[in-house]
Amino acid sequence: MDLYMMNCELLATCSALGYLEGGTYHKEPDCLESVKDLIRYLRHEDETRDVRQQLGAAQILQSDLLPILTQHRQDKPLFDAVIRLMVNLTQPALLCFGSVPKDPTVRHHFLQVLTYLQAYKEAFASEKAFGVLSETLYELLQLGWEDRQEEDNLLIERILLLVRNILHVPANLEQEKRIDDDASIHDRLLWAIHLSGMDDLLLFLSSSSAEQQWSLHVLEIISLMFRDQKPEQLAGVGQGRLAQERSTDLAELEVLRQREVAEKRARALQRGNRHSRFGGSYVVQGLKSIGERDVVFHKGLHNLQNYSSDLGKQPRRVPKRRQAAQELSVHRRSVLNVRLFLRDFCSEFLENCYNPLMGAVKDHLLREKAQQHDETYYMWAMAFFMAFNRAAAFRPGFVSETLSIRTFHFVEQNLTNYYEMMLTDRKEAASWARRMHLALKAYQELLATVNEMDMCPDDAVRESSRIIKNNIFYMMEYRELFLALFRKFDERYHPRSFLCDLVETTHLFLKMLERFCRSRGNLMVQNKRKKRKKKKKAQEQGVAFSRSPEELQAMWSALAERLLQCAQEPELSVDSIIPFDAASEVPVEEQRVEAMVRIQDCLVAGQAPQALALLRSAREVWPEGNVFGSPVISPGEEMQLLKQILSATLPRQQEPVEGDAEEEDEEEEEEEEEELQVVQVSEKEFKFLDYLKRFACSTIVRAYVLLLRSYRQNSAHTNHCIAKMLHRLAHDLGMEALLFQLSLFCLFNQLLSDPAAAAYKELVTFAKYILGKFFALAAVNQKAFVELLFWKNTSVVREMTQGYGSLDSGSCSHRAPVWSSEEEAQLQELYLAHKDVEGQDVVETILAHLKAVPRTRKQVIHHLVRMGLADSVKDFQRKGTQIVLWTEDQELELQRLFEEFQDSDDVLGHIMKNITAKRSRARVVDKLLALGLVSERRQLHKKRRKKLAPSCMNGEESQRDAWQEDPEEEEEKEGLPESEGEENEEDLLAGQVQGSSSLSAENLRQSLCQDGLSAPLLWLQSSLIRAADDREEDGCSQAIPLVPLTEENEEAMENKQFQHLLRKLGIRAPCSGQETFWRIPAKLSSTQLRRVAASLSEQENKEEREEEPEPNPGVPGEQSPSEEHQVRAPRALLSARKRKAGLVFPKEEATGEEEWKSVPKKQQLLDSDEEDTDDERGGQAAVSGTLRIHKKKRFLVEDEDEDY
């Protein structure tokens, strides 16, 4: 549809509004309904804002709505509807489109709407329109709260929004072409506001405590009124030209005159314009061309000084995303009467309104009653009016609301948040950078006001200034702020004005800090240091219960008689004894080992009744497995069980040191070693030079040099701040070599050859000082000319000035010690011996054997690469994926590859082959999910054909195809974390649970077969066999997902009874929110998997129930005496129970002992950086801490936590 041709319905509606005749507007009878229809049309416009554009092209607001507003104010319903329509029509274009569109077509519509808004702004620049709005607003504000209706509040808000929308429209500089001291449209609008009395109403709303609900609207309107103004210029209006302004103008005119004189002199030295037939060609000696010959110059000699090798070359195009940020704020000097009105407004606002309004706005912000980013208006008002207060007549009481430590903290927090969001939200980085600039200006004015308070004659004001400075200089956050801002400076998002304000604020802060340090003998400041601390592993044998057999026998002799008497007493009460800690975070089922430790402690302390009562109480809480004895146990067996508990070595947690609450919390939270960053707060004596050394880095120097390039456009104060900081680094710190850089020297050459160099005396003096230092160093160190090509740090500066290699020979403790030939030979031997050992970190192994000189992991890796034993540092990366941010180009490439291969059988495989930036499959899958290209991971699985019938999966190959995922998919899920529900206490009793689950698993299998789930059971059996084959071939294990590829298998995996069988067999359930499929745990060995698979076969189960099970195949190792003593308690208890049941003969008991010893322990490969050295001892303690009953069908699984 052509937007310039109005829709017929829209045209009819506009025609029904009325008509203007001779300055009088005659409304139609349906005028009110037509206005409501227009509001309805605007509500349903499309994304191009077609209705808004058609109404703007027809100039409905200028020709109809404004006359209705001014001439028919008595018709209240019509007036309210017209205000509603005007608020909608004048809505900012950014709110209509969300942001500045990038699409050319949509951007055209955006610019068209902006053009219509500028026309609306010009139409409102009349006293008549604002007079009606002011009168209406005045009448509404005269109403008390008891007389004011909800419609009145809505009308007040709409009038304020209408004024805000009109003031928000940006000026069209190309169309207006206004110069300073000329009346622009914005100036005319401000003058209309003044004549209508709207400014007085705004002051009333700002100062009234009863109208605080409009405070944010008022603050936004005021900020838009002063958008193009400078507070320093407004403060000096009406006082005549100050001496400082006159001197500044004279200096600028003198600079222009000197440059003009230099250009005239250069033209006079040139030859005449008459060109001869032969202009001549010249050879420039000493200047080489592309080849080995000298340059041939084909122009006149007067053009030789402008010669450059870049002449005629195509300039390098800078990509749009790398271009420097453009200045968006434009400052201009308004006409004199407008400036006088704004100056008086500022003075009255400061005197009566600033403190109450800023307090109300701060309260709205803290209570989250404001909209998003409304704090920017608060910081703008703070920066503008505090600067006006300093420049006009400094009165600290006028700005006391924002002159506190809380305000410093508020601004610092927002400033930090803005630059963090700028790094995170790259698409809106420019917007975050502008907010960051506003916060920096507010912080600058806070510092400037505090600095001004130092010069105040009032002692109370100076004391307040001292207290504020003492606080901001003491806190580390305020001192580190400027260093962080310089490091995060990015010219793609921050304009030159931001860097200028940052340099000036840093200069002011350093000047105040230096003066404050001189006024005090010593300054103590806060220091925060992040210390990497390791959680201490809860040593299960930390408090070892070690007694000789003679002591144990003597102790038992003293306890036996008392225990026997207590056991025979039927009145022994166990109701008051609770064997578990109900307030503990550890579940009750997992506190069995702790209960056994408590029984042992009671026996050691000689508390026989308590030990026996605790044993019986624990038997009632944990009856399963008969760990604490059977319910029908005799007193003699109870005595024998207590004796075994007394002599057993049980796992114990280390008791926390009294007062060391932090260590106690660490031991309670986790048992694995883990690195933490603990912030340690302390105090230290502050030294200004040490703080200044933090600025001696290439990143900060580059920012200063970047601003120095525009020294002609900079103010004299900005150039002074640059020269002062560079002088501090060069002279005060003695690091002149930090500024020995070729680009800076080229800038010095441009400065010294400038005809107006006399206007930059400070910069010229500093340039000569640095050049003199460089040539003095170059006479000693010839490599200084090469060093000019690089930015340098403090270490390079020291080597340049004190000699290369001085750092190695110095007494710097942070330098790595030199490797001797013997150490290199040992390193090579260790690396060649352990590099092919699977399942261990070769670097950690080398570090464990290097005892002579302590080395770090980084030093070992770099020296291996330097010796040629390894190709790259990347060969020694620890396992686990590293988070790497995706760039915008990489996201577009990933999206393009997905669209290209989304119809293929292996989408993820094709993407991994063709993607440029190589990443792990898991990272690619996560990014595809984040971009919304796929909704779930299974959409990226390699497509396979479904099997027609489960009976065809008899062969080994068909079994593999039926259950196994694509190997690349296994790789993808390798890094997913395993469930955290498996705790160490459950692992201690794993043998008992596994042994007692055979019969129940058989019952479940038979029940599932009766329900028609034989095929899923066959699929599960083949999956377990396939996993066992893979683990025998690879030699290492990992969690393998069970992926059902048929509908029958999928239904079985959702069956509650089938899931119960999976849990009985040790299959791990998926983690909530992270995994989809059940997984075969990595802790199960191939032998155990085959046994579990065999238990699913009915025939094999029958045969195994008839025969005696063979011991687990494993590598039998000789047990130490402690290990034999460790298993003595459960073995004796087992023998006693079997003898009572009449099931075991002495020979069979010996067989049981051999079977116990032959159970293998599984060593797992941990993906974590730290190796657990106490796993084997912890596992032995775990065995002794549980009393196991050996059944004929038993699987012992030692589950160790896997750290991914």
mmCIF file of C-alpha atoms in Angstrom, residues 634-853:
data_model
loop_
_atom_site.group_PDB
_atom_site.id
_atom_site.type_symbol
_atom_site.label_atom_id
_atom_site.label_comp_id
_atom_site.label_asym_id
_atom_site.label_seq_id
_atom_site.Cartn_x
_atom_site.Cartn_y
_atom_site.Cartn_z
ATOM 1 C CA SER A 634 20.379 -63.622 70.612
ATOM 2 C CA PRO A 635 22.256 -61.839 73.442
ATOM 3 C CA GLY A 636 25.397 -63.868 72.695
ATOM 4 C CA GLU A 637 25.416 -62.808 69.065
ATOM 5 C CA GLU A 638 24.784 -59.250 70.187
ATOM 6 C CA MET A 639 27.876 -59.450 72.378
ATOM 7 C CA GLN A 640 29.929 -60.868 69.534
ATOM 8 C CA LEU A 641 28.724 -58.062 67.219
ATOM 9 C CA LEU A 642 29.676 -55.362 69.743
ATOM 10 C CA LYS A 643 33.114 -56.887 70.139
ATOM 11 C CA GLN A 644 33.667 -56.779 66.393
ATOM 12 C CA ILE A 645 32.508 -53.148 66.263
ATOM 13 C CA LEU A 646 34.947 -52.248 69.045
ATOM 14 C CA SER A 647 37.924 -53.748 67.210
ATOM 15 C CA ALA A 648 36.956 -52.498 63.714
ATOM 16 C CA THR A 649 38.639 -49.493 62.091
ATOM 17 C CA LEU A 650 35.708 -47.302 61.078
ATOM 18 C CA PRO A 651 35.794 -44.215 58.836
ATOM 19 C CA ARG A 652 35.773 -41.064 60.896
ATOM 20 C CA GLN A 653 35.511 -37.419 59.977
ATOM 21 C CA GLN A 654 38.073 -35.042 61.336
ATOM 22 C CA GLU A 655 36.818 -32.975 64.219
ATOM 23 C CA PRO A 656 36.841 -29.247 63.420
ATOM 24 C CA VAL A 657 39.151 -27.010 65.377
ATOM 25 C CA GLU A 658 37.287 -24.873 67.881
ATOM 26 C CA GLY A 659 36.746 -21.369 66.544
ATOM 27 C CA ASP A 660 37.640 -22.309 62.995
ATOM 28 C CA ALA A 661 34.120 -22.040 61.615
ATOM 29 C CA GLU A 662 35.252 -21.553 58.068
ATOM 30 C CA GLU A 663 37.140 -24.848 57.979
ATOM 31 C CA GLU A 664 34.216 -26.624 59.598
ATOM 32 C CA ASP A 665 31.847 -25.382 56.900
ATOM 33 C CA GLU A 666 34.235 -26.539 54.225
ATOM 34 C CA GLU A 667 34.442 -30.050 55.673
ATOM 35 C CA GLU A 668 30.685 -30.315 55.983
ATOM 36 C CA GLU A 669 29.985 -29.131 52.449
ATOM 37 C CA GLU A 670 32.220 -31.406 50.400
ATOM 38 C CA GLU A 671 34.784 -34.112 50.790
ATOM 39 C CA GLU A 672 36.570 -33.532 47.505
ATOM 40 C CA GLU A 673 39.394 -31.034 47.211
ATOM 41 C CA GLU A 674 38.208 -27.917 45.501
ATOM 42 C CA GLU A 675 39.758 -24.575 44.778
ATOM 43 C CA LEU A 676 38.034 -21.468 46.121
ATOM 44 C CA GLN A 677 38.685 -17.769 45.820
ATOM 45 C CA VAL A 678 38.506 -16.327 49.315
ATOM 46 C CA VAL A 679 38.546 -12.536 49.533
ATOM 47 C CA GLN A 680 40.765 -11.516 52.421
ATOM 48 C CA VAL A 681 40.219 -7.980 53.690
ATOM 49 C CA SER A 682 43.068 -6.306 55.514
ATOM 50 C CA GLU A 683 44.623 -2.893 56.033
ATOM 51 C CA LYS A 684 47.912 -1.624 54.774
ATOM 52 C CA GLU A 685 49.812 1.620 54.601
ATOM 53 C CA PHE A 686 49.097 3.459 51.371
ATOM 54 C CA LYS A 687 51.956 4.714 49.220
ATOM 55 C CA PHE A 688 51.054 7.054 46.397
ATOM 56 C CA LEU A 689 53.904 5.989 44.122
ATOM 57 C CA ASP A 690 52.948 2.339 44.450
ATOM 58 C CA TYR A 691 49.416 3.221 43.396
ATOM 59 C CA LEU A 692 50.751 5.312 40.523
ATOM 60 C CA LYS A 693 52.729 2.309 39.271
ATOM 61 C CA ARG A 694 49.425 0.600 38.535
ATOM 62 C CA PHE A 695 48.938 3.124 35.707
ATOM 63 C CA ALA A 696 52.301 2.220 34.153
ATOM 64 C CA CYS A 697 50.978 -0.238 31.586
ATOM 65 C CA SER A 698 50.671 -0.119 27.821
ATOM 66 C CA THR A 699 46.847 -0.249 27.846
ATOM 67 C CA ILE A 700 46.520 3.001 29.801
ATOM 68 C CA VAL A 701 49.341 4.726 27.907
ATOM 69 C CA ARG A 702 47.657 3.859 24.598
ATOM 70 C CA ALA A 703 44.439 5.518 25.741
ATOM 71 C CA TYR A 704 46.316 8.705 26.660
ATOM 72 C CA VAL A 705 48.173 8.738 23.342
ATOM 73 C CA LEU A 706 44.889 8.221 21.498
ATOM 74 C CA LEU A 707 43.436 11.321 23.128
ATOM 75 C CA LEU A 708 46.648 13.258 22.560
ATOM 76 C CA ARG A 709 46.280 12.774 18.794
ATOM 77 C CA SER A 710 43.398 15.248 18.841
ATOM 78 C CA TYR A 711 45.352 17.870 20.812
ATOM 79 C CA ARG A 712 44.074 20.597 18.486
ATOM 80 C CA GLN A 713 40.435 19.844 19.348
ATOM 81 C CA ASN A 714 41.135 19.274 23.045
ATOM 82 C CA SER A 715 40.669 21.987 25.591
ATOM 83 C CA ALA A 716 43.702 23.417 27.352
ATOM 84 C CA HIS A 717 42.676 21.608 30.550
ATOM 85 C CA THR A 718 42.432 18.258 28.768
ATOM 86 C CA ASN A 719 45.905 18.667 27.260
ATOM 87 C CA HIS A 720 47.211 19.600 30.699
ATOM 88 C CA CYS A 721 45.700 16.421 32.210
ATOM 89 C CA ILE A 722 47.357 14.295 29.510
ATOM 90 C CA ALA A 723 50.746 15.939 29.936
ATOM 91 C CA LYS A 724 50.542 15.675 33.726
ATOM 92 C CA MET A 725 49.798 11.933 33.708
ATOM 93 C CA LEU A 726 52.530 11.154 31.177
ATOM 94 C CA HIS A 727 54.926 13.303 33.218
ATOM 95 C CA ARG A 728 54.032 11.348 36.351
ATOM 96 C CA LEU A 729 54.878 8.087 34.607
ATOM 97 C CA ALA A 730 58.062 9.348 32.989
ATOM 98 C CA HIS A 731 59.529 11.585 35.681
ATOM 99 C CA ASP A 732 58.017 10.563 39.029
ATOM 100 C CA LEU A 733 58.329 6.822 38.324
ATOM 101 C CA GLY A 734 61.459 7.090 36.180
ATOM 102 C CA MET A 735 59.863 5.136 33.310
ATOM 103 C CA GLU A 736 60.626 7.391 30.351
ATOM 104 C CA ALA A 737 61.203 4.281 28.243
ATOM 105 C CA LEU A 738 57.514 3.426 28.650
ATOM 106 C CA LEU A 739 56.806 6.281 26.211
ATOM 107 C CA PHE A 740 59.455 5.273 23.658
ATOM 108 C CA GLN A 741 56.965 4.362 20.939
ATOM 109 C CA LEU A 742 57.073 5.239 17.266
ATOM 110 C CA SER A 743 53.462 6.393 16.979
ATOM 111 C CA LEU A 744 53.960 8.756 19.916
ATOM 112 C CA PHE A 745 57.167 10.080 18.368
ATOM 113 C CA CYS A 746 55.322 10.780 15.103
ATOM 114 C CA LEU A 747 52.794 12.735 17.146
ATOM 115 C CA PHE A 748 55.643 14.664 18.802
ATOM 116 C CA ASN A 749 57.032 15.465 15.341
ATOM 117 C CA GLN A 750 53.637 16.786 14.249
ATOM 118 C CA LEU A 751 53.389 18.865 17.403
ATOM 119 C CA LEU A 752 56.866 20.368 17.094
ATOM 120 C CA SER A 753 56.312 21.262 13.433
ATOM 121 C CA ASP A 754 52.913 22.843 14.121
ATOM 122 C CA PRO A 755 52.952 26.607 13.342
ATOM 123 C CA ALA A 756 50.839 27.193 16.454
ATOM 124 C CA ALA A 757 53.157 25.185 18.716
ATOM 125 C CA ALA A 758 53.520 28.210 20.975
ATOM 126 C CA ALA A 759 49.946 27.629 22.178
ATOM 127 C CA TYR A 760 50.921 24.167 23.457
ATOM 128 C CA LYS A 761 53.969 25.045 25.507
ATOM 129 C CA GLU A 762 53.415 22.320 28.077
ATOM 130 C CA LEU A 763 53.131 19.584 25.450
ATOM 131 C CA VAL A 764 56.136 20.891 23.506
ATOM 132 C CA THR A 765 58.298 20.955 26.634
ATOM 133 C CA PHE A 766 57.287 17.424 27.518
ATOM 134 C CA ALA A 767 57.948 16.158 23.970
ATOM 135 C CA LYS A 768 61.455 17.613 24.013
ATOM 136 C CA TYR A 769 62.098 16.023 27.411
ATOM 137 C CA ILE A 770 61.070 12.537 26.218
ATOM 138 C CA LEU A 771 63.037 12.839 22.951
ATOM 139 C CA GLY A 772 66.132 13.911 24.850
ATOM 140 C CA LYS A 773 65.857 10.898 27.155
ATOM 141 C CA PHE A 774 65.450 8.592 24.178
ATOM 142 C CA PHE A 775 68.518 9.783 22.302
ATOM 143 C CA ALA A 776 70.563 9.593 25.499
ATOM 144 C CA LEU A 777 69.500 5.952 25.886
ATOM 145 C CA ALA A 778 70.038 5.209 22.202
ATOM 146 C CA ALA A 779 73.670 6.256 22.521
ATOM 147 C CA VAL A 780 74.131 3.423 25.021
ATOM 148 C CA ASN A 781 71.590 0.879 23.795
ATOM 149 C CA GLN A 782 71.412 0.584 20.001
ATOM 150 C CA LYS A 783 68.419 -1.746 20.276
ATOM 151 C CA ALA A 784 66.313 1.164 21.485
ATOM 152 C CA PHE A 785 65.466 1.993 17.851
ATOM 153 C CA VAL A 786 63.953 -1.460 17.423
ATOM 154 C CA GLU A 787 62.109 -1.153 20.724
ATOM 155 C CA LEU A 788 60.307 1.868 19.272
ATOM 156 C CA LEU A 789 58.107 -0.479 17.268
ATOM 157 C CA PHE A 790 56.499 -2.088 20.320
ATOM 158 C CA TRP A 791 54.471 -1.051 23.312
ATOM 159 C CA LYS A 792 56.327 -1.956 26.475
ATOM 160 C CA ASN A 793 55.613 -3.039 30.009
ATOM 161 C CA THR A 794 57.618 -2.326 33.133
ATOM 162 C CA SER A 795 59.810 -5.409 32.736
ATOM 163 C CA VAL A 796 60.905 -4.411 29.236
ATOM 164 C CA VAL A 797 61.504 -0.854 30.423
ATOM 165 C CA ARG A 798 63.830 -2.130 33.121
ATOM 166 C CA GLU A 799 65.722 -4.314 30.672
ATOM 167 C CA MET A 800 66.081 -1.415 28.218
ATOM 168 C CA THR A 801 67.501 0.915 30.837
ATOM 169 C CA GLN A 802 69.462 -1.494 33.076
ATOM 170 C CA GLY A 803 70.567 -3.996 30.482
ATOM 171 C CA TYR A 804 69.020 -7.081 28.940
ATOM 172 C CA GLY A 805 69.044 -10.063 31.256
ATOM 173 C CA SER A 806 69.042 -7.903 34.376
ATOM 174 C CA LEU A 807 65.764 -9.417 35.475
ATOM 175 C CA ASP A 808 67.192 -12.949 35.346
ATOM 176 C CA SER A 809 70.239 -11.998 37.377
ATOM 177 C CA GLY A 810 68.264 -9.897 39.841
ATOM 178 C CA SER A 811 66.741 -11.058 43.071
ATOM 179 C CA CYS A 812 63.178 -11.205 41.786
ATOM 180 C CA SER A 813 61.432 -14.038 43.497
ATOM 181 C CA HIS A 814 58.715 -14.239 40.897
ATOM 182 C CA ARG A 815 61.102 -15.202 38.128
ATOM 183 C CA ALA A 816 61.294 -18.909 37.371
ATOM 184 C CA PRO A 817 64.618 -20.584 38.256
ATOM 185 C CA VAL A 818 66.822 -21.649 35.373
ATOM 186 C CA TRP A 819 66.697 -25.307 34.321
ATOM 187 C CA SER A 820 69.992 -27.116 34.769
ATOM 188 C CA SER A 821 71.172 -29.836 32.423
ATOM 189 C CA GLU A 822 70.504 -32.512 35.063
ATOM 190 C CA GLU A 823 66.943 -31.251 35.536
ATOM 191 C CA GLU A 824 66.347 -31.223 31.779
ATOM 192 C CA ALA A 825 67.590 -34.803 31.521
ATOM 193 C CA GLN A 826 65.316 -35.844 34.382
ATOM 194 C CA LEU A 827 62.397 -34.003 32.784
ATOM 195 C CA GLN A 828 62.958 -35.740 29.465
ATOM 196 C CA GLU A 829 63.225 -39.134 31.153
ATOM 197 C CA LEU A 830 60.048 -38.652 33.154
ATOM 198 C CA TYR A 831 58.102 -37.371 30.158
ATOM 199 C CA LEU A 832 59.118 -40.277 27.908
ATOM 200 C CA ALA A 833 58.301 -42.758 30.668
ATOM 201 C CA HIS A 834 54.816 -41.443 31.471
ATOM 202 C CA LYS A 835 53.530 -39.800 28.311
ATOM 203 C CA ASP A 836 51.843 -42.977 27.043
ATOM 204 C CA VAL A 837 50.429 -44.089 30.387
ATOM 205 C CA GLU A 838 46.683 -44.005 30.046
ATOM 206 C CA GLY A 839 44.535 -42.540 32.753
ATOM 207 C CA GLN A 840 46.997 -40.153 34.366
ATOM 208 C CA ASP A 841 48.096 -36.577 33.871
ATOM 209 C CA VAL A 842 51.691 -36.668 32.696
ATOM 210 C CA VAL A 843 52.430 -33.141 33.970
ATOM 211 C CA GLU A 844 51.127 -33.916 37.455
ATOM 212 C CA THR A 845 53.226 -37.075 37.482
ATOM 213 C CA ILE A 846 56.333 -35.102 36.514
ATOM 214 C CA LEU A 847 55.654 -32.509 39.220
ATOM 215 C CA ALA A 848 55.372 -35.275 41.806
ATOM 216 C CA HIS A 849 58.880 -36.546 40.913
ATOM 217 C CA LEU A 850 60.601 -33.131 40.609
ATOM 218 C CA LYS A 851 61.645 -32.512 44.204
ATOM 219 C CA ALA A 852 64.880 -30.526 43.849
ATOM 220 C CA VAL A 853 63.470 -27.174 42.686
#
